mmCIF file of C-alpha atoms in Angstrom:
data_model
loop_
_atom_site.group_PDB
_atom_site.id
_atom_site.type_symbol
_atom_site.label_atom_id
_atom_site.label_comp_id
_atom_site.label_asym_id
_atom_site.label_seq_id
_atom_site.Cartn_x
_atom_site.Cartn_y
_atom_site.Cartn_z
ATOM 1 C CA UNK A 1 3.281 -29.134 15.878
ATOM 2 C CA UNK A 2 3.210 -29.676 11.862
ATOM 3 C CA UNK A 3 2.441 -33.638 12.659
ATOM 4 C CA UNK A 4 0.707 -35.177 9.940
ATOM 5 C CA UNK A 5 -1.786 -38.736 10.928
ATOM 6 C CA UNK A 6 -4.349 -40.664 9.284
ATOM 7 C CA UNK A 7 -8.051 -39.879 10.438
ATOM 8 C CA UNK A 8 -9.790 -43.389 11.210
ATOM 9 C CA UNK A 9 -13.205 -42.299 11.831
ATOM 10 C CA UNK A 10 -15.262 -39.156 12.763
ATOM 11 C CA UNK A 11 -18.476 -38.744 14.431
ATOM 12 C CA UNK A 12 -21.141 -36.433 14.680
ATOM 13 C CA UNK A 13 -23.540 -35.954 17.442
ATOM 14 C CA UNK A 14 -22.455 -40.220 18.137
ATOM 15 C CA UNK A 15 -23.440 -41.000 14.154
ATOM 16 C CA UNK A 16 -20.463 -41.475 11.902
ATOM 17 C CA UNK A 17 -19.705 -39.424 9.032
ATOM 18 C CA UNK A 18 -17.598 -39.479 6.499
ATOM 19 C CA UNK A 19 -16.857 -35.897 5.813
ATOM 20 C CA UNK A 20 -17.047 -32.315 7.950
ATOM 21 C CA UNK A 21 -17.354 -28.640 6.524
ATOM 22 C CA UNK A 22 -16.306 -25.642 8.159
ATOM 23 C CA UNK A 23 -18.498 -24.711 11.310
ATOM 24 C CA UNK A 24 -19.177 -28.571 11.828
ATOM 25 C CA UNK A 25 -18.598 -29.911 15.344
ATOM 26 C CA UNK A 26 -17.022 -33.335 15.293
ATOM 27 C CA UNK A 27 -14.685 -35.916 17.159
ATOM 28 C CA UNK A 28 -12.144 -37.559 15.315
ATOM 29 C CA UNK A 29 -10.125 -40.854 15.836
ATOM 30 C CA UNK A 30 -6.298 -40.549 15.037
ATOM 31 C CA UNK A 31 -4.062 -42.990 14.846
ATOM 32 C CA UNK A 32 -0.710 -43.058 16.231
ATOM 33 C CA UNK A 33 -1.059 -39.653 18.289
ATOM 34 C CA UNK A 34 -1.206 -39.352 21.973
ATOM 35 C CA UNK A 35 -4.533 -36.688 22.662
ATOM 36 C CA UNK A 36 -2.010 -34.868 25.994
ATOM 37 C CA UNK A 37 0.075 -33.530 23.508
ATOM 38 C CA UNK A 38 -2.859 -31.291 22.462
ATOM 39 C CA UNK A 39 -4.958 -28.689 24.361
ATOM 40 C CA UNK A 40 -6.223 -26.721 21.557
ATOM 41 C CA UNK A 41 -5.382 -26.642 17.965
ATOM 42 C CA UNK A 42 -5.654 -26.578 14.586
ATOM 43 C CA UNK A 43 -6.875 -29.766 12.514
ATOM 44 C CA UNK A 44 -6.639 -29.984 8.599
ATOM 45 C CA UNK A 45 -6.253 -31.733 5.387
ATOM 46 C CA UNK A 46 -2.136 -31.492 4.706
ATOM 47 C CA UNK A 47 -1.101 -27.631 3.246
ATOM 48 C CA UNK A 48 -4.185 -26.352 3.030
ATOM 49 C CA UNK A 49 -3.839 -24.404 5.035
ATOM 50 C CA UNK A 50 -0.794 -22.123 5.157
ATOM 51 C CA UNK A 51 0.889 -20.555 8.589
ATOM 52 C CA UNK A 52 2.456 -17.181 7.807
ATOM 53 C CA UNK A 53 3.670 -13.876 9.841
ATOM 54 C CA UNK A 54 2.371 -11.001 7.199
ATOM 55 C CA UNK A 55 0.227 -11.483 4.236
ATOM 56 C CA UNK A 56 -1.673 -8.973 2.030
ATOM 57 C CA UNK A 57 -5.315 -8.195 2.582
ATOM 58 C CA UNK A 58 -8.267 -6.263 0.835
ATOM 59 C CA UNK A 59 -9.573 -3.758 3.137
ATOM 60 C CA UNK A 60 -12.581 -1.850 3.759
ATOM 61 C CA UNK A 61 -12.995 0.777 6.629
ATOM 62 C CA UNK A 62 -15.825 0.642 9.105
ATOM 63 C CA UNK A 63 -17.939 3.555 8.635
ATOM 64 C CA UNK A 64 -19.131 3.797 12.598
ATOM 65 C CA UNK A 65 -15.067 3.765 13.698
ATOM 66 C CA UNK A 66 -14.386 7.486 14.569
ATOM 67 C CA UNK A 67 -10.611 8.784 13.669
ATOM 68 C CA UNK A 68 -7.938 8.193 11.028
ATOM 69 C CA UNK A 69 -6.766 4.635 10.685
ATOM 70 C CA UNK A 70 -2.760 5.347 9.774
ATOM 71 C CA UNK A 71 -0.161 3.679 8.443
ATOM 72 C CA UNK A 72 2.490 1.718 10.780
ATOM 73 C CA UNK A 73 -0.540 1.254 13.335
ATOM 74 C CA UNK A 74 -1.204 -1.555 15.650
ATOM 75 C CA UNK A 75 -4.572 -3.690 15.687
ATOM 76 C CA UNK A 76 -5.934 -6.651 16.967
ATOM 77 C CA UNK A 77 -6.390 -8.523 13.797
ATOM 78 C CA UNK A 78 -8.825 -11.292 14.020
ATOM 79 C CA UNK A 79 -8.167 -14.012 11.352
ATOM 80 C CA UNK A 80 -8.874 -17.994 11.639
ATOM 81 C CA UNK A 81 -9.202 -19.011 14.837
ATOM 82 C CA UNK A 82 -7.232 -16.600 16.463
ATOM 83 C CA UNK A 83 -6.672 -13.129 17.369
ATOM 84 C CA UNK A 84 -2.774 -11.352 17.280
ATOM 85 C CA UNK A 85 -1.869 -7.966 17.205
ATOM 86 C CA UNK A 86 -0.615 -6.934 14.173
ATOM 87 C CA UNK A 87 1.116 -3.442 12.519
ATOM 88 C CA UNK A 88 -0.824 -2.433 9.188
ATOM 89 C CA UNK A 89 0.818 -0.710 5.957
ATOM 90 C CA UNK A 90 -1.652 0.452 3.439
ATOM 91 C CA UNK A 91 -1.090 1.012 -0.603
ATOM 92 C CA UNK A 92 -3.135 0.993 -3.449
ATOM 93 C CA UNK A 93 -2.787 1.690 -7.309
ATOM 94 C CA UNK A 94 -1.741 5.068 -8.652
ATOM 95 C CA UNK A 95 -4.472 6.905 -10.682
ATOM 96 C CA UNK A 96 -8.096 5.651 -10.475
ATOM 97 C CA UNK A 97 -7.406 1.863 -12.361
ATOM 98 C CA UNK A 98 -9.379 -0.601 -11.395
ATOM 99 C CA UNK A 99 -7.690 -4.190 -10.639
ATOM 100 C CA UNK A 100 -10.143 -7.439 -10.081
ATOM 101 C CA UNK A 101 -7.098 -9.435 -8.615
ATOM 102 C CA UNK A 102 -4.023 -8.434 -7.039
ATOM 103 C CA UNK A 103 -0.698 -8.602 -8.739
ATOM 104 C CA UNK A 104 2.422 -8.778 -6.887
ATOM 105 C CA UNK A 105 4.517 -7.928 -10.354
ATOM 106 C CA UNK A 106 3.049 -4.599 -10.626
ATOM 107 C CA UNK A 107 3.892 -0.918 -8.249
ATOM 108 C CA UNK A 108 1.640 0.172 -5.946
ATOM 109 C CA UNK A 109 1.435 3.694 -4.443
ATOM 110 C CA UNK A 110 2.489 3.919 -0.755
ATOM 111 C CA UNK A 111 -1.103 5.376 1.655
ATOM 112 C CA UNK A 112 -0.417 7.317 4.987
ATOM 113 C CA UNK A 113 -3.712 6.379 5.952
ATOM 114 C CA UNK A 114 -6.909 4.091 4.838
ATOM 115 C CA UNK A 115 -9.314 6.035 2.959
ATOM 116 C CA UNK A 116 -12.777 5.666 1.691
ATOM 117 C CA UNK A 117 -13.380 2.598 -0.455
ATOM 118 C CA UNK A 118 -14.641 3.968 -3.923
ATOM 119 C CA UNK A 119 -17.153 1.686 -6.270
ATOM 120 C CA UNK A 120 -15.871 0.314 -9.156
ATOM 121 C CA UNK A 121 -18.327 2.706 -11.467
ATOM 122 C CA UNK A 122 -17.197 5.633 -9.698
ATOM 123 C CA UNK A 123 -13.725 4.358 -10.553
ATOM 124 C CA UNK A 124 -14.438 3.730 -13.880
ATOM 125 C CA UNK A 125 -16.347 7.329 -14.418
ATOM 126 C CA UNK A 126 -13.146 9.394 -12.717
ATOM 127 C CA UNK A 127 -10.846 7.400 -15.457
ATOM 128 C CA UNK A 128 -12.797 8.218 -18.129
ATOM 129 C CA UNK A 129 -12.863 11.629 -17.212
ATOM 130 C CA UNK A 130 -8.996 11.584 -16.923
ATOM 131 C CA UNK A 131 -8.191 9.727 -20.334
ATOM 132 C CA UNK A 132 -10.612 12.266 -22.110
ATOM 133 C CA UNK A 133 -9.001 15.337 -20.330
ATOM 134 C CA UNK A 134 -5.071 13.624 -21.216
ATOM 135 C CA UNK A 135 -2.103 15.546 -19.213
ATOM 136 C CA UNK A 136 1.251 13.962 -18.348
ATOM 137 C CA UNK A 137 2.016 11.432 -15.969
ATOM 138 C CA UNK A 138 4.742 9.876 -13.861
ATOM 139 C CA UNK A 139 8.861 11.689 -13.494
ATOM 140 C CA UNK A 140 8.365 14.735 -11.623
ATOM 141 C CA UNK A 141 5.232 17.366 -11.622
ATOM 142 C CA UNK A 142 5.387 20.814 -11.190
ATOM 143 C CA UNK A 143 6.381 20.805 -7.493
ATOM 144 C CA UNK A 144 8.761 18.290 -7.963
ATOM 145 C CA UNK A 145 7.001 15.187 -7.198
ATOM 146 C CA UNK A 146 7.799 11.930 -8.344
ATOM 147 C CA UNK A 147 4.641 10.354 -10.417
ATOM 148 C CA UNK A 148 1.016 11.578 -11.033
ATOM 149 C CA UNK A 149 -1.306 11.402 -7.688
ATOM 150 C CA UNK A 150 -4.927 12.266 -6.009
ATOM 151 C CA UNK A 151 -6.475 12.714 -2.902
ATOM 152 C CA UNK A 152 -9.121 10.996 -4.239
ATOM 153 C CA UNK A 153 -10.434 7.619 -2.599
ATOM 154 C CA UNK A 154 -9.240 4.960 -4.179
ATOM 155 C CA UNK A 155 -9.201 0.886 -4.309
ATOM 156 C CA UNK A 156 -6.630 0.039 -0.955
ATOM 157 C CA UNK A 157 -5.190 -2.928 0.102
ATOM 158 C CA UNK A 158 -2.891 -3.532 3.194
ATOM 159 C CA UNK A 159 -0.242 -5.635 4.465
ATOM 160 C CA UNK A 160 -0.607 -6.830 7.903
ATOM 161 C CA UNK A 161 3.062 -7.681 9.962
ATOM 162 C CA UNK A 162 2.162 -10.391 12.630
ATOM 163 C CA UNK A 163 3.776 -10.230 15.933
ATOM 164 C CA UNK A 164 3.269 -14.414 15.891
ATOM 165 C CA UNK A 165 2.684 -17.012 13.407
ATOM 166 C CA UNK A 166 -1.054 -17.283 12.721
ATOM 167 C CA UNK A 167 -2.522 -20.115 10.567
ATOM 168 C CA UNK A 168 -6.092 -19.973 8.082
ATOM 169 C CA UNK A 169 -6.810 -20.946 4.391
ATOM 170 C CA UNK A 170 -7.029 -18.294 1.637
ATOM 171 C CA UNK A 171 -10.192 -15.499 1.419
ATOM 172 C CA UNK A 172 -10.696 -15.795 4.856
ATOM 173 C CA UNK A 173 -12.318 -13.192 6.564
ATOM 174 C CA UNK A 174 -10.054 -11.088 9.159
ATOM 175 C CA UNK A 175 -11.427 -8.042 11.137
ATOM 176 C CA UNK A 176 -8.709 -5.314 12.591
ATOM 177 C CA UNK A 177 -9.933 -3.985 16.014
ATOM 178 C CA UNK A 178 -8.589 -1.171 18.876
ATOM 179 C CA UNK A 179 -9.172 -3.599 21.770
ATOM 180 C CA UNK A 180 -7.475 -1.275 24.062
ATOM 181 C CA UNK A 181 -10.047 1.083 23.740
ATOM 182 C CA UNK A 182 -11.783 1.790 26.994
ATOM 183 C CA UNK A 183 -15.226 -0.289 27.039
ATOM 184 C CA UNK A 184 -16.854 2.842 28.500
ATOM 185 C CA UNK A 185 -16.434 5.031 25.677
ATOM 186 C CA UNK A 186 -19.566 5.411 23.876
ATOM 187 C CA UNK A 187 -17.138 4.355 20.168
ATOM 188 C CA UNK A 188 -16.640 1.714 17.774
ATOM 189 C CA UNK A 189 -13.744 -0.351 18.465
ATOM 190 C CA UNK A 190 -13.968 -2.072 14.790
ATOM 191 C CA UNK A 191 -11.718 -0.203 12.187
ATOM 192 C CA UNK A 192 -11.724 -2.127 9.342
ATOM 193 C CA UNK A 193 -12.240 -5.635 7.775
ATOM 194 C CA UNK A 194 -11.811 -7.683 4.639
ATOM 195 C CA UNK A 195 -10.406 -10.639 3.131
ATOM 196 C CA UNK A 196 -7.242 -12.756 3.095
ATOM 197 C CA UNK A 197 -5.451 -12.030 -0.409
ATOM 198 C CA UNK A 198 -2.490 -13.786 -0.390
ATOM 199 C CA UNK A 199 0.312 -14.822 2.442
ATOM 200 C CA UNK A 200 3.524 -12.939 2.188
ATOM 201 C CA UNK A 201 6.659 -14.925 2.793
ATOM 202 C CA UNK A 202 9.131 -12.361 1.704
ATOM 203 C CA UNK A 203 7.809 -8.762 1.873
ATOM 204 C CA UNK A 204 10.454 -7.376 -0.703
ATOM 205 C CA UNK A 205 8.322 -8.812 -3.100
ATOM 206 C CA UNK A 206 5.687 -5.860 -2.791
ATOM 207 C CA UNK A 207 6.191 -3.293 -4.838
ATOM 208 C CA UNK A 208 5.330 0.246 -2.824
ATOM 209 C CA UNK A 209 6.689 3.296 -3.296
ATOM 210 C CA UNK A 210 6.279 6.604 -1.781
ATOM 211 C CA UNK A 211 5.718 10.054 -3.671
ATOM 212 C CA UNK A 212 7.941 13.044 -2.804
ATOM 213 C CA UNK A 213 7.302 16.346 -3.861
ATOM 214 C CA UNK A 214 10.249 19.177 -4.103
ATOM 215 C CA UNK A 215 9.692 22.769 -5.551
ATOM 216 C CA UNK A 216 12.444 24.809 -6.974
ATOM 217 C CA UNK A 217 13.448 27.960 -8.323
ATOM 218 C CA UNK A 218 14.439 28.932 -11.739
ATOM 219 C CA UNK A 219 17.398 30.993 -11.749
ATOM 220 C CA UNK A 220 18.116 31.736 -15.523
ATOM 221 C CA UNK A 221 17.504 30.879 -18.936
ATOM 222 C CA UNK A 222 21.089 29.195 -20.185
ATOM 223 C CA UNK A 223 20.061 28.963 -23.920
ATOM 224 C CA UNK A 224 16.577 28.543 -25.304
ATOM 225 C CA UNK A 225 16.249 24.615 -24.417
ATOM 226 C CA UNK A 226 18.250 24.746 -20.905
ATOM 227 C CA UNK A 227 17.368 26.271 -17.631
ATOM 228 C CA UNK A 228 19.705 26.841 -14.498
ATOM 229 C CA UNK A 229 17.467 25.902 -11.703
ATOM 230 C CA UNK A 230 17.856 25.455 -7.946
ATOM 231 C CA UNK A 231 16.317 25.190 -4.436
ATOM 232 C CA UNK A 232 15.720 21.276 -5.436
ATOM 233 C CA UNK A 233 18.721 19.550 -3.778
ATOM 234 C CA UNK A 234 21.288 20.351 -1.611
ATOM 235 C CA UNK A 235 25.450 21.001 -2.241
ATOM 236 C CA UNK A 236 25.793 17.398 -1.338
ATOM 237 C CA UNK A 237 23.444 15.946 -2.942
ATOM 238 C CA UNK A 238 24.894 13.480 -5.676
ATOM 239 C CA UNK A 239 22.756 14.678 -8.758
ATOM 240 C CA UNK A 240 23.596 11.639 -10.904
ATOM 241 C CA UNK A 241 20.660 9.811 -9.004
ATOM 242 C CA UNK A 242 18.596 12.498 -10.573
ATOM 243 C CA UNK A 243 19.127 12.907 -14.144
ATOM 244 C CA UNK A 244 16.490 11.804 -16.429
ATOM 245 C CA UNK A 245 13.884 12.803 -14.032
ATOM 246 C CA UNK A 246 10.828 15.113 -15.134
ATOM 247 C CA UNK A 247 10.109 18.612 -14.096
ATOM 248 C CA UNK A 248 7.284 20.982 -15.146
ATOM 249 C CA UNK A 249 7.352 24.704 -14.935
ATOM 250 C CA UNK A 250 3.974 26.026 -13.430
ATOM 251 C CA UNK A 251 4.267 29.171 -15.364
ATOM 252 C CA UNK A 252 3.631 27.387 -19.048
ATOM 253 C CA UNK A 253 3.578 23.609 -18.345
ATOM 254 C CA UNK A 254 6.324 22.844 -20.096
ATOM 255 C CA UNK A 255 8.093 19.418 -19.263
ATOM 256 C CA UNK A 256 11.927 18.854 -19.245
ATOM 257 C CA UNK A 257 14.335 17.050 -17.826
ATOM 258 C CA UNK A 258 17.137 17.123 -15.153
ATOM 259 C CA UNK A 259 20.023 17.033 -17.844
ATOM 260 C CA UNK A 260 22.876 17.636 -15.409
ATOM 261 C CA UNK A 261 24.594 19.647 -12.189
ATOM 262 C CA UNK A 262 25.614 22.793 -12.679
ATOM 263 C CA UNK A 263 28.518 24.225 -10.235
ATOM 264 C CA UNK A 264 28.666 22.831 -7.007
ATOM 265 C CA UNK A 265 25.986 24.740 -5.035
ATOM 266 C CA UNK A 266 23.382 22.139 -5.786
ATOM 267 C CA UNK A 267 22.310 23.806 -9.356
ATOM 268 C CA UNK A 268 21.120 21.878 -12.045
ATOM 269 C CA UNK A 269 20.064 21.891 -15.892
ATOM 270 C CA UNK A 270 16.935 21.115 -17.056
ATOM 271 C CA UNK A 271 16.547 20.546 -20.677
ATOM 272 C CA UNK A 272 13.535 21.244 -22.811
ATOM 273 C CA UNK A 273 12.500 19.741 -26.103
ATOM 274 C CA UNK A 274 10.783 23.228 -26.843
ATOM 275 C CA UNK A 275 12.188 26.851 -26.977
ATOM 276 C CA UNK A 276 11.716 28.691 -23.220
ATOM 277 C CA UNK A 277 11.460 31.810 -22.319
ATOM 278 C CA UNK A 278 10.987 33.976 -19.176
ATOM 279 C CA UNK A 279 7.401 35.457 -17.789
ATOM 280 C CA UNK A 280 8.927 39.003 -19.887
ATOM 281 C CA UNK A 281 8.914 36.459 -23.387
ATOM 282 C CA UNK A 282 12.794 36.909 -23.335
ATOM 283 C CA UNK A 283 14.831 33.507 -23.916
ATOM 284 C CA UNK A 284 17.567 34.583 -21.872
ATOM 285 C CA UNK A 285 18.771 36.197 -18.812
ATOM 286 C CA UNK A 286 16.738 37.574 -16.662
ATOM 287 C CA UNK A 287 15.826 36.968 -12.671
ATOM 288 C CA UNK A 288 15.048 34.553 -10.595
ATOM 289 C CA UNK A 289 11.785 32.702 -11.448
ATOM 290 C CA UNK A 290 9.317 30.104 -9.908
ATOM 291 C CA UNK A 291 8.979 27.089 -11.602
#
């Protein structure tokens, strides 16, 4: 109704008050607002509290609900004082780094499902592990993927899509649920649960992206710092999207770059900073190679 009116007076229990917390129970007296125009409701102080139809949530899994919870799956989200069904998208930061407060100016890493929620020392022992160990991040790994990754739990959030409008202030508690599921089955119906993070008015503002991985072949060895490599893209494949990317050779770990097409079967260059050579030692020629 978005009607705003001045409270006269409230009472508790017949004995006025002058102020109400959540989980009070109280009658108010408004003026200039005719009670048949509402049934049931929300009351509150002017924008606090925000209406929104997807928002972005911390999330923990319930332990005692049995399956994978996946991406692009609908729940019956209770939040405020209502319950809507809802479609959930889960993400989280690449690598192990621990974040106290989300950041909507930063990338996250796009989740198929909702894993495991690791502690914050066991996140802070894996990434000490990792910078002590080094390796290269980010472009594209051995196989061709696109950034560094692990199967490892890791901190998750997710952002809920609302089939309706719901309404409730920020950090409130929400609880996802399969409602659907038959009452008789001896099985948790309570997936997951957490807290409100922020409302989302325009989702292009989260930052998710998805890793893809691609393994290719390495046909020849062009000149000491440039491979002829294929299997990674297709004849039509406009290469120029490409170029600049990362690739690592599994035989040495090498890293180079897609410098440019070569031919128009899909081929490509890959340039190295550092002299190559084939699994024989020789720095040209040769056959076909994995990489």
């Amino acid at each position: 109704m978005k009607i705003e009116r001045k409270v006269k007076s409230m009472q508790m229990f017949k004995k006025p008050v002058d102020s109400a917390i959540q989980g009070d129970r109280v009658g108010i007296c408004v003026t200039q607002f005719d009670p048949t125009q509402l049934e049931r409701g929300l009351v509150c102080s002017p924008g606090s509290v925000p209406t929104f139809e997807a928002a972005v949530v911390s999330v923990n899994k319930i332990k005692y609900f049995k399956g994978p919870v996946k991406r692009n799956t609908k729940f019956h989200v209770t939040i405020g004082h209502s319950t809507v069904m809802a479609t959930s998208h889960f993400f989280s930061l690449p690598g192990t780094h621990a974040m106290d407060t989300f950041d909507f100016g930063i990338d996250y890493l796009h989740d198929e499902e909702l894993t495991a929620t690791r502690s914050v020392q066991q996140r802070t022992q894996t990434r000490g592990a990792e910078e002590s160990s080094g390796g290269v991040s980010g472009g594209v790994s051995e196989s061709g993927s696109e950034g560094g990754g692990s199967s490892e739990p890791r901190t998750q959030w997710c952002l809920l899509l609302f089939e309706r409008p719901v309404a409730c202030p920020a950090r409130s508690l929400y609880i996802a649920s399969k409602l659907d599921t038959d009452i008789h089955t001896k099985q948790c119906r309570l997936a997951f649960h957490g807290k409100l993070i922020a409302a989302v008015d325009d989702i292009q503002k989260l930052r998710v992206y998805k890793v893809k991985e691609r393994s290719g072949t390495m046909e020849r060895i062009a000149d000491p710092y440039t491979i002829i490599s294929k299997g990674l893209f297709k004849r039509q494949t406009d290469l120029d999207l490409f170029l600049g990317l990362r690739v690592r050779r599994t035989s040495n770990g090498a890293v180079g770059v897609i410098d440019s097409s070569f031919g128009k079967t899909g081929k490509f260059k890959v340039r190295f900073n550092d002299t190559q050579t084939d699994t024989a030692g020789r720095n040209s020629g040769g056959g076909p190679k994995r990489y």
